[in-house]
CSV table of C-alpha atoms in Angstrom, one decimal:
chain,number,residue,atom,x,y,z
A,1437,UNK,CA,-112.3,-34.6,-10.7
A,1438,UNK,CA,-109.7,-33.6,-13.2
A,1439,UNK,CA,-109.9,-30.0,-12.0
A,1440,UNK,CA,-109.2,-31.2,-8.5
A,1441,UNK,CA,-106.2,-33.3,-9.6
A,1442,UNK,CA,-104.8,-30.4,-11.6
A,1443,UNK,CA,-105.3,-28.1,-8.6
A,1444,UNK,CA,-103.5,-30.4,-6.3
A,1445,UNK,CA,-100.7,-30.6,-8.9
A,1446,UNK,CA,-100.4,-26.8,-8.9
A,1447,UNK,CA,-100.4,-26.8,-5.1
A,1448,UNK,CA,-97.6,-29.4,-4.9
A,1449,UNK,CA,-95.6,-27.5,-7.5
A,1450,UNK,CA,-96.0,-24.3,-5.7
A,1451,UNK,CA,-95.0,-25.9,-2.4
A,1452,UNK,CA,-91.9,-27.4,-4.0
A,1453,UNK,CA,-91.0,-23.9,-5.4
A,1454,UNK,CA,-91.5,-22.4,-2.0
A,1455,UNK,CA,-89.3,-25.0,-0.4
A,1456,UNK,CA,-86.6,-24.5,-3.0
A,1457,UNK,CA,-86.8,-20.8,-2.6
A,1458,UNK,CA,-86.5,-21.1,1.2
A,1459,UNK,CA,-83.6,-23.5,0.8
A,1460,UNK,CA,-81.8,-21.1,-1.6
A,1461,UNK,CA,-82.4,-18.3,0.8
A,1462,UNK,CA,-81.1,-20.3,3.7
A,1463,UNK,CA,-78.0,-21.3,1.7
A,1464,UNK,CA,-77.4,-17.7,0.7
A,1465,UNK,CA,-77.7,-16.6,4.4
A,1466,UNK,CA,-75.3,-19.4,5.4
A,1467,UNK,CA,-72.8,-18.2,2.7
A,1468,UNK,CA,-73.1,-14.6,4.0
A,1469,UNK,CA,-72.5,-15.8,7.5
A,1470,UNK,CA,-69.5,-17.8,6.4
A,1471,UNK,CA,-68.2,-14.7,4.6
A,1472,UNK,CA,-68.7,-12.6,7.8
A,1473,UNK,CA,-66.8,-15.2,9.9
A,1474,UNK,CA,-63.9,-15.3,7.4
A,1475,UNK,CA,-63.7,-11.5,7.4
A,1476,UNK,CA,-63.6,-11.5,11.2
A,1477,UNK,CA,-60.8,-14.1,11.2
A,1478,UNK,CA,-58.9,-12.1,8.6
A,1479,UNK,CA,-59.2,-8.8,10.3
A,1480,UNK,CA,-58.0,-10.3,13.6
A,1481,UNK,CA,-54.7,-11.4,12.0
A,1482,UNK,CA,-53.9,-8.0,10.4
A,1483,UNK,CA,-51.2,-6.3,12.5
A,1484,UNK,CA,-52.5,-3.1,14.2
A,1485,UNK,CA,-49.0,-1.7,14.3
A,1486,UNK,CA,-45.5,-2.3,13.0
A,1487,UNK,CA,-42.3,-2.1,15.0
A,1488,UNK,CA,-40.8,1.4,15.4
A,1489,UNK,CA,-37.1,1.3,14.6
A,1490,UNK,CA,-34.6,4.1,14.6
A,1491,UNK,CA,-33.5,4.7,11.0
A,1492,UNK,CA,-36.5,3.1,9.4
A,1493,UNK,CA,-40.0,4.4,8.6
A,1494,UNK,CA,-42.6,1.8,7.9
A,1495,UNK,CA,-46.3,1.8,7.0
A,1496,UNK,CA,-48.8,-0.9,6.0
A,1497,UNK,CA,-52.3,-1.1,4.6
A,1498,UNK,CA,-54.9,-3.8,4.2
A,1499,UNK,CA,-57.7,-3.2,1.6
A,1500,UNK,CA,-60.6,-5.6,1.4
A,1501,UNK,CA,-61.8,-6.1,-2.2
A,1502,UNK,CA,-64.9,-8.3,-1.9
A,1503,UNK,CA,-64.0,-12.0,-1.6
A,1504,UNK,CA,-62.1,-13.0,1.5
A,1505,UNK,CA,-58.8,-14.6,0.7
A,1506,UNK,CA,-55.8,-15.6,2.7
A,1507,UNK,CA,-53.6,-12.5,2.2
A,1508,UNK,CA,-51.6,-11.7,5.3
A,1509,UNK,CA,-48.5,-9.8,6.3
A,1510,UNK,CA,-46.4,-9.0,9.4
A,1511,UNK,CA,-43.2,-7.4,10.5
A,1512,UNK,CA,-41.5,-9.0,13.6
A,1513,UNK,CA,-38.9,-7.3,15.8
A,1514,UNK,CA,-36.7,-10.3,16.5
A,1515,UNK,CA,-33.9,-8.4,18.3
A,1516,UNK,CA,-32.6,-4.9,18.5
A,1517,UNK,CA,-30.7,-5.5,15.3
A,1518,UNK,CA,-32.9,-7.8,13.3
A,1519,UNK,CA,-36.3,-7.4,11.7
A,1520,UNK,CA,-38.4,-10.2,10.0
A,1521,UNK,CA,-40.8,-9.5,7.1
A,1522,UNK,CA,-43.5,-11.8,6.0
A,1523,UNK,CA,-46.2,-11.6,3.3
A,1524,UNK,CA,-48.2,-14.6,2.1
A,1525,UNK,CA,-51.4,-15.6,0.3
A,1526,UNK,CA,-53.4,-18.8,0.7
A,1527,UNK,CA,-55.1,-19.9,-2.5
A,1528,UNK,CA,-58.9,-19.7,-2.7
A,1529,UNK,CA,-61.4,-17.7,-0.8
A,1530,UNK,CA,-63.8,-17.9,2.1
A,1531,UNK,CA,-63.7,-19.5,5.6
A,1532,UNK,CA,-61.4,-22.4,4.5
A,1533,UNK,CA,-58.7,-20.0,3.2
A,1534,UNK,CA,-59.0,-17.7,6.3
A,1535,UNK,CA,-58.6,-20.7,8.6
A,1536,UNK,CA,-55.6,-22.0,6.7
A,1537,UNK,CA,-54.1,-18.5,6.8
A,1538,UNK,CA,-54.4,-18.5,10.6
A,1539,UNK,CA,-52.6,-21.8,10.9
A,1540,UNK,CA,-49.9,-20.8,8.4
A,1541,UNK,CA,-49.4,-17.4,10.2
A,1542,UNK,CA,-48.6,-19.2,13.5
A,1543,UNK,CA,-46.2,-21.5,11.7
A,1544,UNK,CA,-44.4,-18.7,9.9
A,1545,UNK,CA,-44.1,-16.4,13.0
A,1546,UNK,CA,-42.9,-19.3,15.1
A,1547,UNK,CA,-40.0,-20.2,12.7
A,1548,UNK,CA,-39.2,-16.5,11.9
A,1549,UNK,CA,-38.5,-16.1,15.6
A,1550,UNK,CA,-36.5,-19.4,15.8
A,1551,UNK,CA,-34.2,-19.1,12.8
A,1552,UNK,CA,-32.7,-16.1,11.0
A,1553,UNK,CA,-32.7,-17.7,7.5
A,1554,UNK,CA,-35.6,-17.1,5.1
A,1555,UNK,CA,-34.9,-20.4,3.3
A,1556,UNK,CA,-34.9,-22.3,6.6
A,1557,UNK,CA,-38.3,-20.6,7.5
A,1558,UNK,CA,-39.8,-21.6,4.2
A,1559,UNK,CA,-38.4,-25.2,4.5
A,1560,UNK,CA,-39.9,-25.7,8.0
A,1561,UNK,CA,-43.3,-24.1,7.2
A,1562,UNK,CA,-43.5,-26.1,4.0
A,1563,UNK,CA,-42.9,-29.3,5.9
A,1564,UNK,CA,-45.6,-28.5,8.4
A,1565,UNK,CA,-48.1,-27.4,5.8
A,1566,UNK,CA,-47.6,-30.4,3.5
A,1567,UNK,CA,-49.1,-32.4,6.4
A,1568,UNK,CA,-51.9,-29.9,6.9
A,1569,UNK,CA,-53.2,-28.6,3.6
A,1570,UNK,CA,-55.6,-30.4,1.3
A,1571,UNK,CA,-54.5,-31.0,-2.2
A,1572,UNK,CA,-56.5,-28.1,-3.6
A,1573,UNK,CA,-54.8,-25.5,-1.4
A,1574,UNK,CA,-51.3,-24.0,-1.5
A,1575,UNK,CA,-49.5,-20.9,-0.2
A,1576,UNK,CA,-47.3,-18.3,-1.8
A,1577,UNK,CA,-45.0,-16.5,0.5
A,1578,UNK,CA,-42.1,-14.0,0.7
A,1579,UNK,CA,-39.9,-14.0,3.8
A,1580,UNK,CA,-37.0,-11.6,4.5
A,1581,UNK,CA,-34.7,-10.6,7.4
A,1582,UNK,CA,-33.2,-7.1,7.7
A,1583,UNK,CA,-30.0,-6.8,9.7
A,1584,UNK,CA,-30.1,-3.3,11.0
A,1585,UNK,CA,-26.5,-3.3,11.9
A,1586,UNK,CA,-25.4,-3.1,8.2
A,1587,UNK,CA,-28.8,-2.9,6.4
A,1588,UNK,CA,-28.3,-6.2,4.7
A,1589,UNK,CA,-31.5,-7.9,3.6
A,1590,UNK,CA,-31.8,-11.7,3.3
A,1591,UNK,CA,-34.8,-13.0,1.4
A,1592,UNK,CA,-36.5,-16.0,-0.2
A,1593,UNK,CA,-39.6,-16.4,-2.2
A,1594,UNK,CA,-42.1,-19.2,-2.5
A,1595,UNK,CA,-44.0,-18.3,-5.6
A,1596,UNK,CA,-45.2,-15.0,-4.3
A,1597,UNK,CA,-45.5,-11.7,-6.1
A,1598,UNK,CA,-41.9,-10.4,-5.9
A,1599,UNK,CA,-41.5,-7.2,-3.9
A,1600,UNK,CA,-40.0,-4.0,-5.3
A,1601,UNK,CA,-36.8,-2.5,-4.2
A,1602,UNK,CA,-36.5,1.2,-4.9
A,1603,UNK,CA,-32.9,2.3,-5.4
A,1604,UNK,CA,-32.6,6.0,-4.5
A,1605,UNK,CA,-29.2,6.5,-6.2
A,1606,UNK,CA,-30.5,5.5,-9.6
A,1607,UNK,CA,-34.2,6.3,-9.1
A,1608,UNK,CA,-35.3,2.9,-10.3
A,1609,UNK,CA,-37.3,-0.2,-9.2
A,1610,UNK,CA,-35.8,-3.7,-9.0
A,1611,UNK,CA,-37.7,-6.9,-8.2
A,1612,UNK,CA,-36.5,-9.3,-5.5
A,1613,UNK,CA,-37.0,-12.5,-7.3
A,1614,UNK,CA,-35.7,-15.9,-6.2
A,1615,UNK,CA,-36.5,-19.5,-7.2
A,1616,UNK,CA,-38.9,-21.5,-5.0
A,1617,UNK,CA,-42.1,-23.6,-5.2
A,1618,UNK,CA,-45.4,-22.8,-3.5
A,1619,UNK,CA,-45.6,-23.9,0.2
A,1620,UNK,CA,-47.6,-27.0,1.0
A,1621,UNK,CA,-47.4,-28.9,-2.3
A,1622,UNK,CA,-44.1,-30.8,-2.4
A,1623,UNK,CA,-41.9,-32.0,0.4
A,1624,UNK,CA,-39.0,-30.2,-1.1
A,1625,UNK,CA,-39.6,-26.5,-2.0
A,1626,UNK,CA,-36.1,-25.8,-3.3
A,1627,UNK,CA,-36.1,-22.3,-1.9
A,1628,UNK,CA,-33.3,-20.1,-3.0
A,1629,UNK,CA,-31.9,-17.4,-0.6
A,1630,UNK,CA,-30.3,-14.2,-1.7
A,1631,UNK,CA,-29.1,-11.0,-0.1
A,1632,UNK,CA,-28.7,-7.4,-0.9
A,1633,UNK,CA,-27.5,-4.3,0.9
A,1634,UNK,CA,-29.9,-1.4,1.3
A,1635,UNK,CA,-28.7,2.2,1.3
A,1636,UNK,CA,-30.1,5.3,2.9
A,1637,UNK,CA,-33.0,6.5,0.7
A,1638,UNK,CA,-33.9,3.0,-0.5
A,1639,UNK,CA,-37.3,1.5,-0.1
A,1640,UNK,CA,-38.7,-2.0,0.3
A,1641,UNK,CA,-42.2,-2.4,-1.1
A,1642,UNK,CA,-44.0,-5.8,-0.3
A,1643,UNK,CA,-47.4,-6.3,-1.7
A,1644,UNK,CA,-50.0,-8.9,-2.9
A,1645,UNK,CA,-50.9,-9.2,-6.6
A,1646,UNK,CA,-54.4,-7.9,-5.9
A,1647,UNK,CA,-52.8,-4.5,-6.0
A,1648,UNK,CA,-52.3,-4.7,-9.7
A,1649,UNK,CA,-56.1,-5.0,-10.3
A,1650,UNK,CA,-56.5,-1.5,-8.8
A,1651,UNK,CA,-54.6,-0.1,-11.8
A,1652,UNK,CA,-55.9,-2.6,-14.4
A,1653,UNK,CA,-58.5,-5.2,-13.4
A,1654,UNK,CA,-58.1,-7.0,-16.7
A,1655,UNK,CA,-54.4,-7.3,-17.3
A,1656,UNK,CA,-52.0,-8.0,-14.4
A,1657,UNK,CA,-48.9,-7.2,-16.5
A,1658,UNK,CA,-50.3,-3.7,-17.4
A,1659,UNK,CA,-51.5,-3.2,-13.8
A,1660,UNK,CA,-48.0,-4.0,-12.6
A,1661,UNK,CA,-46.4,-1.4,-14.9
A,1662,UNK,CA,-48.9,1.3,-13.9
A,1663,UNK,CA,-48.2,0.6,-10.3
A,1664,UNK,CA,-44.4,0.9,-10.9
A,1665,UNK,CA,-45.0,4.2,-12.6
A,1666,UNK,CA,-47.1,5.4,-9.7
A,1667,UNK,CA,-44.4,4.5,-7.3
A,1668,UNK,CA,-41.6,6.1,-9.3
A,1669,UNK,CA,-43.6,9.3,-9.8
A,1670,UNK,CA,-44.3,9.7,-6.1
A,1671,UNK,CA,-41.7,8.0,-4.0
A,1672,UNK,CA,-39.3,11.0,-3.9
A,1673,UNK,CA,-39.7,13.4,-1.0
A,1674,UNK,CA,-42.6,11.5,0.5
A,1675,UNK,CA,-43.1,9.0,3.4
A,1676,UNK,CA,-44.3,5.4,3.5
A,1677,UNK,CA,-47.6,6.4,5.0
A,1678,UNK,CA,-48.1,9.2,2.5
A,1679,UNK,CA,-47.3,6.8,-0.3
A,1680,UNK,CA,-49.8,4.3,0.9
A,1681,UNK,CA,-52.4,7.1,1.2
A,1682,UNK,CA,-52.0,7.7,-2.5
A,1683,UNK,CA,-52.5,4.0,-3.2
A,1684,UNK,CA,-55.5,4.0,-0.9
A,1685,UNK,CA,-57.0,7.0,-2.9
A,1686,UNK,CA,-56.4,5.0,-6.1
A,1687,UNK,CA,-58.2,2.0,-4.6
A,1688,UNK,CA,-61.2,4.2,-3.6
A,1689,UNK,CA,-61.5,5.6,-7.1
A,1690,UNK,CA,-61.7,2.1,-8.6
A,1691,UNK,CA,-63.3,0.1,-5.7
A,1692,UNK,CA,-66.6,-0.5,-7.6
A,1693,UNK,CA,-64.8,-2.6,-10.1
A,1694,UNK,CA,-62.9,-4.7,-7.5
A,1695,UNK,CA,-65.9,-6.4,-5.9
A,1696,UNK,CA,-64.7,-9.9,-6.9
A,1697,UNK,CA,-61.0,-9.4,-6.5
A,1698,UNK,CA,-58.5,-10.5,-3.8
A,1699,UNK,CA,-57.8,-8.5,-0.7
A,1700,UNK,CA,-54.7,-6.4,-0.8
A,1701,UNK,CA,-51.9,-6.2,1.7
A,1702,UNK,CA,-49.0,-3.7,1.4
A,1703,UNK,CA,-45.9,-2.9,3.5
A,1704,UNK,CA,-43.7,0.0,2.6
A,1705,UNK,CA,-40.3,0.5,4.3
A,1706,UNK,CA,-37.9,3.5,3.9
A,1707,UNK,CA,-34.3,3.5,4.9
A,1708,UNK,CA,-34.1,7.0,6.1
A,1709,UNK,CA,-31.4,9.2,4.8
A,1710,UNK,CA,-29.7,11.7,7.1
A,1711,UNK,CA,-31.4,14.5,5.1
A,1712,UNK,CA,-34.8,12.9,5.6
A,1713,UNK,CA,-34.1,12.6,9.3
A,1714,UNK,CA,-33.0,16.2,9.4
A,1715,UNK,CA,-36.2,17.3,7.6
A,1716,UNK,CA,-38.3,15.5,10.3
A,1717,UNK,CA,-36.2,17.1,13.1
A,1718,UNK,CA,-36.8,20.6,11.7
A,1719,UNK,CA,-40.6,19.9,11.3
A,1720,UNK,CA,-40.6,18.9,15.0
A,1721,UNK,CA,-38.9,22.2,15.9
A,1722,UNK,CA,-35.4,21.0,16.6
A,1723,UNK,CA,-32.2,21.9,14.8
A,1724,UNK,CA,-31.0,19.5,12.1
A,1725,UNK,CA,-27.8,18.8,14.2
A,1726,UNK,CA,-29.7,17.9,17.4
A,1727,UNK,CA,-29.4,14.2,18.5
A,1728,UNK,CA,-33.1,13.6,18.1
A,1729,UNK,CA,-34.5,10.1,18.7
A,1730,UNK,CA,-37.5,9.7,16.3
A,1731,UNK,CA,-40.6,7.5,16.8
A,1732,UNK,CA,-43.7,7.1,14.8
A,1733,UNK,CA,-47.1,5.7,16.0
A,1734,UNK,CA,-50.7,5.4,14.7
A,1735,UNK,CA,-52.5,3.5,17.4
A,1736,UNK,CA,-53.3,4.0,21.1
A,1737,UNK,CA,-51.7,0.6,21.8
A,1738,UNK,CA,-48.3,2.0,20.8
A,1739,UNK,CA,-48.3,4.8,23.3
A,1740,UNK,CA,-46.9,2.9,26.2
A,1741,UNK,CA,-43.9,1.6,24.3
A,1742,UNK,CA,-43.2,5.1,22.9
A,1743,UNK,CA,-43.4,6.8,26.3
A,1744,UNK,CA,-41.3,4.0,27.9
A,1745,UNK,CA,-38.4,4.8,25.5
A,1746,UNK,CA,-38.4,8.5,26.7
A,1747,UNK,CA,-38.9,7.6,30.4
A,1748,UNK,CA,-36.1,5.0,30.3
A,1749,UNK,CA,-33.7,7.7,29.0
A,1750,UNK,CA,-34.8,10.0,31.8
A,1751,UNK,CA,-34.1,7.3,34.3
A,1752,UNK,CA,-30.6,6.6,32.9
A,1753,UNK,CA,-29.8,10.4,33.2
A,1754,UNK,CA,-30.9,10.3,36.8
A,1755,UNK,CA,-34.1,12.3,36.6
A,1756,UNK,CA,-36.2,12.1,39.8
A,1757,UNK,CA,-39.0,9.6,40.0
A,1758,UNK,CA,-41.6,12.4,40.4
A,1759,UNK,CA,-40.3,14.0,37.2
A,1760,UNK,CA,-40.6,10.7,35.3
A,1761,UNK,CA,-44.1,10.1,36.7
A,1762,UNK,CA,-45.3,13.6,35.6
A,1763,UNK,CA,-43.6,13.2,32.2
A,1764,UNK,CA,-45.5,9.8,31.7
A,1765,UNK,CA,-48.8,11.5,32.4
A,1766,UNK,CA,-48.0,14.4,30.1
A,1767,UNK,CA,-46.9,12.1,27.3
A,1768,UNK,CA,-50.0,9.9,27.6
A,1769,UNK,CA,-52.3,12.9,27.3
A,1770,UNK,CA,-50.4,14.4,24.3
A,1771,UNK,CA,-50.1,11.2,22.4
A,1772,UNK,CA,-53.8,10.3,22.9
A,1773,UNK,CA,-54.8,13.7,21.9
A,1774,UNK,CA,-52.7,13.6,18.8
A,1775,UNK,CA,-54.2,10.3,17.7
A,1776,UNK,CA,-57.8,11.0,18.7
A,1777,UNK,CA,-58.2,14.7,17.9
A,1778,UNK,CA,-55.2,15.6,15.7
A,1779,UNK,CA,-55.5,12.6,13.3
A,1780,UNK,CA,-59.2,12.1,14.0
A,1781,UNK,CA,-58.5,8.4,14.7
A,1782,UNK,CA,-57.4,7.9,11.1
A,1783,UNK,CA,-54.8,5.1,11.5
A,1784,UNK,CA,-53.4,5.8,8.0
A,1785,UNK,CA,-52.0,9.0,9.5
A,1786,UNK,CA,-49.1,8.9,11.9
A,1787,UNK,CA,-48.0,10.8,15.0
A,1788,UNK,CA,-44.3,11.7,14.9
A,1789,UNK,CA,-42.4,12.0,18.2
A,1790,UNK,CA,-38.9,13.2,18.7
A,1791,UNK,CA,-37.0,13.7,21.9
A,1792,UNK,CA,-33.6,15.0,22.9
A,1793,UNK,CA,-32.3,14.3,26.4
A,1794,UNK,CA,-29.4,16.0,28.2
A,1795,UNK,CA,-28.3,16.2,31.7
A,1796,UNK,CA,-30.0,19.5,32.3
A,1797,UNK,CA,-33.3,18.9,30.5
A,1798,UNK,CA,-35.4,16.7,28.2
A,1799,UNK,CA,-37.3,18.1,25.3
A,1800,UNK,CA,-40.1,16.1,23.6
A,1801,UNK,CA,-42.0,17.2,20.5
A,1802,UNK,CA,-45.3,15.5,19.3
A,1803,UNK,CA,-46.6,16.2,15.8
A,1804,UNK,CA,-49.8,14.9,14.2
A,1805,UNK,CA,-50.9,15.1,10.6
A,1806,UNK,CA,-54.2,16.9,11.2
A,1807,UNK,CA,-55.3,20.4,10.4
A,1808,UNK,CA,-54.2,21.8,13.8
A,1809,UNK,CA,-56.3,23.9,16.2
A,1810,UNK,CA,-56.4,27.2,17.9
A,1811,UNK,CA,-54.5,26.5,21.1
A,1812,UNK,CA,-54.9,30.1,22.2
A,1813,UNK,CA,-58.7,29.6,22.5
A,1814,UNK,CA,-58.7,26.6,24.9
A,1815,UNK,CA,-61.0,27.2,27.9
A,1816,UNK,CA,-59.5,27.3,31.4
A,1817,UNK,CA,-61.1,24.3,33.1
A,1818,UNK,CA,-60.6,25.9,36.6
A,1819,UNK,CA,-63.1,28.7,35.9
A,1820,UNK,CA,-66.6,28.2,37.2
A,1821,UNK,CA,-68.3,28.5,33.8
A,1822,UNK,CA,-66.0,25.7,32.4
A,1823,UNK,CA,-66.2,23.2,35.2
A,1824,UNK,CA,-68.6,20.9,33.3
A,1825,UNK,CA,-66.9,21.3,29.9
A,1826,UNK,CA,-64.7,18.5,28.6
A,1827,UNK,CA,-62.2,20.7,26.7
A,1828,UNK,CA,-59.0,22.0,28.2
A,1829,UNK,CA,-58.5,19.6,31.1
A,1830,UNK,CA,-55.8,17.5,29.5
A,1831,UNK,CA,-53.8,20.6,28.4
A,1832,UNK,CA,-54.2,22.0,31.9
A,1833,UNK,CA,-52.7,18.9,33.4
A,1834,UNK,CA,-49.8,19.0,30.9
A,1835,UNK,CA,-49.0,22.7,31.6
A,1836,UNK,CA,-48.8,21.9,35.3
A,1837,UNK,CA,-46.6,18.8,34.9
A,1838,UNK,CA,-43.9,20.2,32.6
A,1839,UNK,CA,-41.7,23.3,32.8
A,1840,UNK,CA,-42.3,24.6,29.3
A,1841,UNK,CA,-45.1,24.0,26.7
A,1842,UNK,CA,-45.0,25.5,23.2
A,1843,UNK,CA,-47.2,25.0,20.1
A,1844,UNK,CA,-46.4,25.4,16.4
A,1845,UNK,CA,-48.3,28.3,14.7
A,1846,UNK,CA,-50.6,25.7,13.1
A,1847,UNK,CA,-51.3,23.9,16.4
A,1848,UNK,CA,-50.6,20.4,15.1
A,1849,UNK,CA,-47.3,20.2,17.0
A,1850,UNK,CA,-46.6,20.6,20.7
A,1851,UNK,CA,-43.2,20.7,22.4
A,1852,UNK,CA,-42.7,20.1,26.1
A,1853,UNK,CA,-39.6,20.6,28.3
A,1854,UNK,CA,-38.8,19.1,31.6
A,1855,UNK,CA,-35.8,20.4,33.5
A,1856,UNK,CA,-33.5,18.1,35.5
A,1857,UNK,CA,-33.7,18.9,39.2
A,1858,UNK,CA,-31.8,16.9,41.8
A,1859,UNK,CA,-34.1,14.8,43.9
């Protein structure tokens, strides 16, 4: 009888253990599902591209480091002469932070488009978020506006990691610090607004504090100093995308120790000097003195806007509709090829486009950051033995739709020319 009782006790204990195990497994799976949902929400809000503006070169990167937080950033083209910059971080991790970030993003972007004062944006968002956030959540944020007419930057900070301003003339880094409380805690945030003029060769570097852990996961102050040293050692004679590639390499080397850290968002902006513009022009095959209009893209979604800029200029110069139509087809093929094949769909690489338009002709040069290819060995798609091959069709179309087509020796740059013929 005792044996039966003891046996029943063991069975009950075993069942309870199994139930507890199943419950823990279920809870773990639910937590993993929540993490996946939060990651999806976060990824959907990261901008796939930044505005392309003459005289500026910009790049951004988002690096996931384990736990999903509320780090987000964006650059908004408010008007032809005004850009808005935003980077913010919601406290905590997981679905709650990601959802709060989505609400905050809408609020920030709405007011950035409505007012041109960083302080006013923070005041309005703070008022809205105070009515929305629970007591255990808050938001740090940096908001800035850049007047492209005179390169004057207006900015305000709500407890966020202060961005770096690189001064080309003195080769040093400054921090853009202002007074201001976190968003969503107090009805009055007391946000201070300041301004500074940027000069050709200067850089603006916005980032979240998770970047410091890449350089030192234990001490934020040391990580910050190491990051500053990395920037100063590499910022000369480079580009924003190249600089972010260096940071991405650093992140990859140390990613195993960052599994519990915050996600990282970075925006780098360079005010192009005339010498930098001239260097880019020469790499595109133009003369340094040519009036080249420069554009930079990384995604297929940016192709239409880039092509539209060139086609609009052709229309203003009176090019025939048929010439504009053929140029659109040629540009679509070349830009897609540069992104897909040239850069191998690596969106950390950019495609550089320059065009010069005159009454007699328009010249467009497209350059990717890939290894190039042997353009002399492209099969002729009109030959019977090549009819079922995929290669060569796009290039065949381009050759027949433009008047001149030339490649750089490496094969990573193509230049097309369309002559102006009276319709």
